[in-house]
Coordinates of C-alpha atoms in Angstrom, one line a residue:
M1 CA -29.3 -28.9 55.4
R2 CA -27.8 -30.4 52.2
D3 CA -27.6 -28.0 49.3
T4 CA -29.6 -29.5 46.4
S5 CA -29.6 -26.4 44.1
G6 CA -26.9 -28.0 41.9
T7 CA -29.0 -31.1 41.4
R8 CA -32.1 -29.0 40.6
T9 CA -30.2 -26.9 38.1
S10 CA -28.8 -30.0 36.4
S11 CA -32.3 -31.6 36.2
K12 CA -33.7 -28.4 34.7
R13 CA -30.9 -28.3 32.1
A14 CA -31.6 -32.0 31.2
A15 CA -35.3 -31.3 30.9
S16 CA -34.6 -28.3 28.7
R17 CA -32.3 -30.3 26.4
S18 CA -34.9 -33.0 26.1
S19 CA -37.6 -30.5 25.3
R20 CA -35.5 -28.9 22.6
L21 CA -34.7 -32.3 21.1
S22 CA -38.4 -33.2 21.0
I23 CA -39.2 -29.9 19.3
A24 CA -36.5 -30.4 16.8
I25 CA -37.6 -33.9 15.9
A26 CA -41.2 -32.7 15.6
L27 CA -40.2 -29.8 13.3
S28 CA -38.1 -32.1 11.1
T29 CA -40.9 -34.6 10.8
S30 CA -43.3 -31.8 10.0
A31 CA -41.0 -30.6 7.3
L32 CA -40.9 -34.0 5.7
L33 CA -44.6 -34.3 5.7
S34 CA -45.1 -30.8 4.3
V35 CA -42.8 -31.1 1.3
V36 CA -45.4 -32.6 -1.0
G37 CA -48.0 -29.9 -0.6
P38 CA -50.4 -28.3 1.9
A39 CA -51.9 -30.8 4.3
H40 CA -55.7 -30.9 4.6
A41 CA -57.2 -30.2 8.0
A42 CA -58.0 -33.7 9.2
P43 CA -58.9 -35.0 12.6
A44 CA -56.4 -37.1 14.5
K45 CA -58.1 -40.4 13.6
D46 CA -58.8 -39.5 9.9
P47 CA -57.3 -42.4 7.9
L48 CA -56.5 -40.1 4.9
P49 CA -52.8 -39.2 4.6
A50 CA -52.2 -35.6 5.5
D51 CA -49.3 -35.2 3.1
I52 CA -51.4 -35.7 0.0
P53 CA -53.9 -32.9 -0.9
D54 CA -57.4 -33.9 -2.0
Y55 CA -56.7 -37.5 -1.2
Q56 CA -60.4 -38.5 -1.2
A57 CA -60.5 -37.4 -4.9
A58 CA -57.6 -39.7 -5.6
L59 CA -59.4 -42.6 -3.9
D60 CA -62.6 -41.8 -5.9
A61 CA -60.5 -41.8 -9.1
V62 CA -58.9 -45.2 -8.7
K63 CA -62.2 -46.7 -7.7
S64 CA -64.0 -45.3 -10.7
A65 CA -65.3 -47.4 -13.5
D66 CA -63.5 -45.2 -16.1
V67 CA -60.1 -46.0 -14.5
R68 CA -60.8 -49.7 -14.0
N69 CA -61.9 -50.0 -17.7
A70 CA -58.8 -48.2 -18.8
V71 CA -56.7 -50.7 -16.8
C72 CA -58.6 -53.6 -18.4
R73 CA -58.1 -52.3 -21.9
F74 CA -54.4 -51.9 -21.1
L75 CA -54.1 -55.5 -19.8
R76 CA -55.8 -56.8 -22.9
T77 CA -53.2 -55.3 -25.2
P78 CA -49.9 -57.2 -25.7
V79 CA -46.8 -55.4 -24.6
P80 CA -45.2 -53.7 -27.6
T81 CA -42.0 -55.2 -28.9
G82 CA -39.0 -53.6 -30.6
G83 CA -36.8 -50.7 -29.7
A84 CA -37.6 -47.3 -28.2
G85 CA -40.0 -45.2 -30.2
G86 CA -41.8 -48.2 -31.5
S87 CA -45.1 -48.0 -33.3
V88 CA -48.3 -46.9 -31.6
Q89 CA -50.9 -49.7 -31.0
T90 CA -54.6 -48.9 -31.1
I91 CA -56.5 -50.6 -28.3
P92 CA -59.9 -51.7 -29.6
E93 CA -62.9 -50.4 -27.8
A94 CA -65.1 -52.8 -25.9
A95 CA -68.4 -52.4 -24.3
E96 CA -67.2 -54.5 -21.3
P97 CA -63.4 -54.2 -21.3
C98 CA -63.1 -56.1 -18.0
Q99 CA -65.3 -59.0 -19.0
G100 CA -63.4 -62.3 -18.9
L101 CA -60.4 -61.0 -17.0
P102 CA -59.5 -62.3 -13.5
A103 CA -60.9 -60.2 -10.7
F104 CA -58.6 -57.5 -9.3
T105 CA -58.8 -54.3 -7.3
I106 CA -56.7 -51.1 -7.6
K107 CA -54.9 -50.4 -4.4
D108 CA -55.1 -47.0 -2.6
P109 CA -52.7 -44.5 -4.3
V110 CA -49.4 -43.4 -2.7
A111 CA -47.2 -40.4 -3.2
L112 CA -44.6 -40.4 -6.0
N113 CA -42.0 -37.7 -5.1
E114 CA -39.2 -36.5 -7.3
I115 CA -36.2 -34.3 -6.9
T116 CA -36.9 -30.7 -7.9
P117 CA -35.2 -28.8 -10.8
G118 CA -34.1 -26.1 -8.3
F119 CA -32.4 -28.8 -6.2
V120 CA -30.7 -30.2 -9.2
A121 CA -29.5 -26.9 -10.4
G122 CA -28.1 -26.0 -7.0
T123 CA -30.4 -22.9 -6.7
A124 CA -32.5 -24.5 -3.9
Q125 CA -31.3 -25.2 -0.4
P126 CA -30.6 -28.8 0.5
L127 CA -33.7 -29.0 2.7
P128 CA -36.5 -31.6 2.4
T129 CA -39.1 -28.8 1.6
E130 CA -37.0 -27.6 -1.4
A131 CA -35.4 -30.8 -2.6
I132 CA -38.4 -33.0 -3.0
K133 CA -41.9 -32.4 -4.4
L134 CA -45.0 -34.5 -5.0
T135 CA -45.5 -35.0 -8.8
Q136 CA -48.0 -37.8 -9.1
L137 CA -49.8 -40.6 -7.2
V138 CA -49.3 -44.3 -8.1
S139 CA -51.4 -47.4 -7.5
S140 CA -50.7 -51.0 -8.3
L141 CA -53.1 -53.9 -8.6
S142 CA -54.1 -56.3 -5.9
T143 CA -53.0 -59.3 -7.9
T144 CA -51.4 -60.1 -11.3
V145 CA -53.8 -60.4 -14.2
N146 CA -52.8 -63.0 -16.8
G147 CA -49.2 -62.8 -15.4
R148 CA -49.0 -59.0 -15.6
N149 CA -49.3 -56.2 -13.1
A150 CA -49.9 -52.5 -13.9
T151 CA -49.4 -49.2 -12.3
V152 CA -52.1 -46.5 -12.4
M153 CA -50.7 -43.0 -12.3
L154 CA -52.7 -40.0 -11.2
A155 CA -51.8 -36.4 -12.0
P156 CA -53.1 -33.3 -10.1
T157 CA -56.1 -31.6 -11.8
Q158 CA -55.9 -27.8 -12.1
G159 CA -58.2 -26.4 -9.5
G160 CA -58.0 -29.4 -7.2
G161 CA -58.4 -33.2 -7.4
W162 CA -56.7 -35.9 -9.4
H163 CA -57.2 -37.5 -12.8
L164 CA -55.8 -40.6 -14.6
A165 CA -52.5 -39.7 -16.3
A166 CA -51.2 -43.1 -17.4
V167 CA -51.2 -46.9 -17.0
R168 CA -47.9 -48.5 -17.0
D169 CA -46.6 -52.1 -17.0
G170 CA -45.2 -53.4 -13.8
D171 CA -45.6 -52.3 -10.2
S172 CA -42.2 -51.2 -9.0
D173 CA -43.1 -47.5 -8.8
A174 CA -45.9 -48.2 -6.3
T175 CA -43.8 -50.8 -4.4
Y176 CA -41.0 -48.4 -3.7
A177 CA -43.3 -45.4 -3.1
S178 CA -45.1 -47.4 -0.5
K179 CA -42.0 -47.8 1.6
A180 CA -42.4 -44.3 3.1
T181 CA -42.9 -44.4 6.9
V182 CA -43.9 -41.8 9.4
G183 CA -41.2 -39.2 9.5
T184 CA -39.5 -40.4 6.3
L185 CA -40.0 -39.7 2.6
V186 CA -39.4 -41.9 -0.4
F187 CA -38.4 -40.2 -3.7
T188 CA -37.1 -41.1 -7.1
E189 CA -34.3 -39.9 -9.3
P190 CA -36.1 -40.7 -12.5
Q191 CA -33.2 -40.3 -14.8
I192 CA -31.5 -43.4 -13.5
R193 CA -34.6 -45.1 -12.0
G194 CA -33.1 -44.7 -8.6
W195 CA -35.2 -44.8 -5.5
Y196 CA -34.2 -43.3 -2.1
Q197 CA -35.5 -42.9 1.4
L198 CA -35.0 -39.5 3.1
K199 CA -34.6 -39.6 6.9
L200 CA -34.5 -36.1 8.1
T201 CA -31.5 -34.9 6.0
T202 CA -29.9 -38.3 5.3
V203 CA -30.4 -40.0 1.9
E204 CA -30.3 -43.8 1.8
P205 CA -30.6 -46.0 -1.4
L206 CA -33.5 -48.4 -1.9
N207 CA -32.4 -50.1 -5.1
D208 CA -29.3 -50.9 -7.1
Q209 CA -29.6 -47.9 -9.3
A210 CA -29.7 -45.6 -6.3
R211 CA -26.7 -47.3 -4.7
Q212 CA -24.8 -46.7 -7.9
G213 CA -26.0 -43.1 -7.9
L214 CA -24.5 -42.7 -4.4
G215 CA -21.2 -44.3 -5.6
G216 CA -21.8 -47.4 -3.5
Q217 CA -22.2 -45.5 -0.2
A218 CA -24.8 -46.7 2.3
S219 CA -26.0 -43.1 2.9
V220 CA -25.1 -39.5 2.3
S221 CA -26.3 -36.2 3.6
L222 CA -28.9 -34.3 1.5
S223 CA -26.3 -31.7 0.8
D224 CA -23.8 -34.2 -0.6
Y225 CA -26.6 -35.8 -2.6
Q226 CA -27.4 -32.4 -4.1
K227 CA -23.7 -32.2 -5.3
L228 CA -24.0 -35.6 -7.0
V229 CA -27.2 -34.8 -8.9
K230 CA -26.0 -31.3 -9.8
A231 CA -22.9 -32.8 -11.4
R232 CA -25.1 -35.3 -13.2
Y233 CA -27.9 -33.2 -14.5
A234 CA -27.3 -29.4 -14.1
D235 CA -26.4 -29.1 -17.8
K236 CA -29.3 -31.3 -18.8
L237 CA -32.2 -29.4 -17.4
P238 CA -35.1 -28.1 -19.7
G239 CA -33.8 -25.6 -22.2
S240 CA -30.3 -27.0 -22.2
E241 CA -28.6 -28.4 -25.3
Y242 CA -29.1 -31.9 -24.0
D243 CA -32.8 -31.2 -23.7
T244 CA -33.3 -29.6 -27.1
K245 CA -31.6 -32.5 -28.8
G246 CA -34.2 -34.8 -27.5
Y247 CA -32.3 -36.7 -24.8
S248 CA -34.3 -35.5 -21.8
S249 CA -36.0 -38.9 -21.4
G250 CA -32.7 -40.6 -20.4
Y251 CA -29.6 -39.6 -18.6
D252 CA -27.0 -41.0 -21.0
P253 CA -27.9 -40.8 -24.7
K254 CA -25.2 -43.4 -25.5
H255 CA -26.7 -46.0 -23.3
K256 CA -28.9 -48.3 -25.3
G257 CA -29.7 -51.0 -22.7
D258 CA -33.3 -52.0 -22.1
D259 CA -34.0 -53.0 -18.5
A260 CA -36.8 -55.5 -18.6
S261 CA -37.5 -55.1 -14.9
S262 CA -38.4 -51.4 -15.3
S263 CA -42.0 -50.7 -14.4
T264 CA -42.4 -47.7 -16.8
P265 CA -42.1 -48.9 -20.4
L266 CA -45.6 -48.0 -21.4
L267 CA -48.1 -45.2 -21.5
A268 CA -51.8 -45.6 -22.1
G269 CA -54.4 -43.1 -23.2
G270 CA -58.1 -43.8 -23.7
S271 CA -61.3 -42.5 -25.1
G272 CA -63.3 -42.4 -21.9
A273 CA -63.9 -39.1 -20.0
A274 CA -60.9 -39.7 -17.7
L275 CA -58.6 -40.3 -20.6
A276 CA -59.7 -37.9 -23.3
A277 CA -57.0 -35.4 -22.6
L278 CA -54.3 -38.0 -23.0
A279 CA -54.6 -39.0 -26.6
G280 CA -57.2 -36.8 -28.2
G281 CA -59.9 -39.4 -27.8
A282 CA -57.9 -42.3 -29.2
V283 CA -56.9 -45.3 -27.1
T284 CA -53.2 -46.0 -27.6
L285 CA -50.4 -47.9 -26.1
R286 CA -46.8 -46.7 -26.7
R287 CA -43.4 -47.7 -25.6
R288 CA -41.8 -44.8 -23.8
R289 CA -38.2 -43.9 -24.3
R290 CA -36.3 -45.8 -21.6
A291 CA -34.4 -43.9 -18.9
S292 CA -30.8 -45.1 -18.6
T293 CA -29.9 -47.2 -15.6
C294 CA -26.2 -46.8 -16.0

């Protein structure tokens, strides 16, 4: 009789390796999905994304009349001109702010993830769960309105849920954020307007600013990326001299360029219930200090 014990042993080893690989991939994917916060217990066919807590509240917010009216008031106001720190413009109140504007809808919000201060400082491990965090949700419009698009930004509400934080000109934030796929994360390095995709522990650039941020490399490990951002920003964190001198809105205070393609030049506050906390009841439109794209 032929001895097949060797073949059986080899097959068992191969099966064991395959099982361990599957477990490792599953754990890595789980880590990516959990970095942005606790997942809600949802059934397998639940269409709500498990990586965004209280997502139904976010959907309710972007579909609300308050948020829609805020977007309409924003779109009715001309984009401010002039340099950073320009004058505040008051948006006139209107009983029907959307009246006369082309029809549009606000898309479902997606996660806006950013690098964490601990990761930048080098005190956090180069792991997805410690390097990246969910900071806001972003939504863009279904179509341009009078040649303009806008991004609706939601911030987490204390105690749960989401509320309107800002309306910004352009839609690049939502466009890049929506590039996340199952098992990957998209995040931003806001100081240079860089957008990246994280695949397990590999960082890949999604725009020119990110490619410059990686020194022209097609990809780097999360550990090497941490070294890059630590060198750029570790001495510019909150409380540093760089911060106290008022340069925290941009990476390089000597850089005066104004990137017209940036999607975040404007902040909007309003007098409605959803906006009252933003501007003390006044509806304003302000040019925000531009982050450097050097």
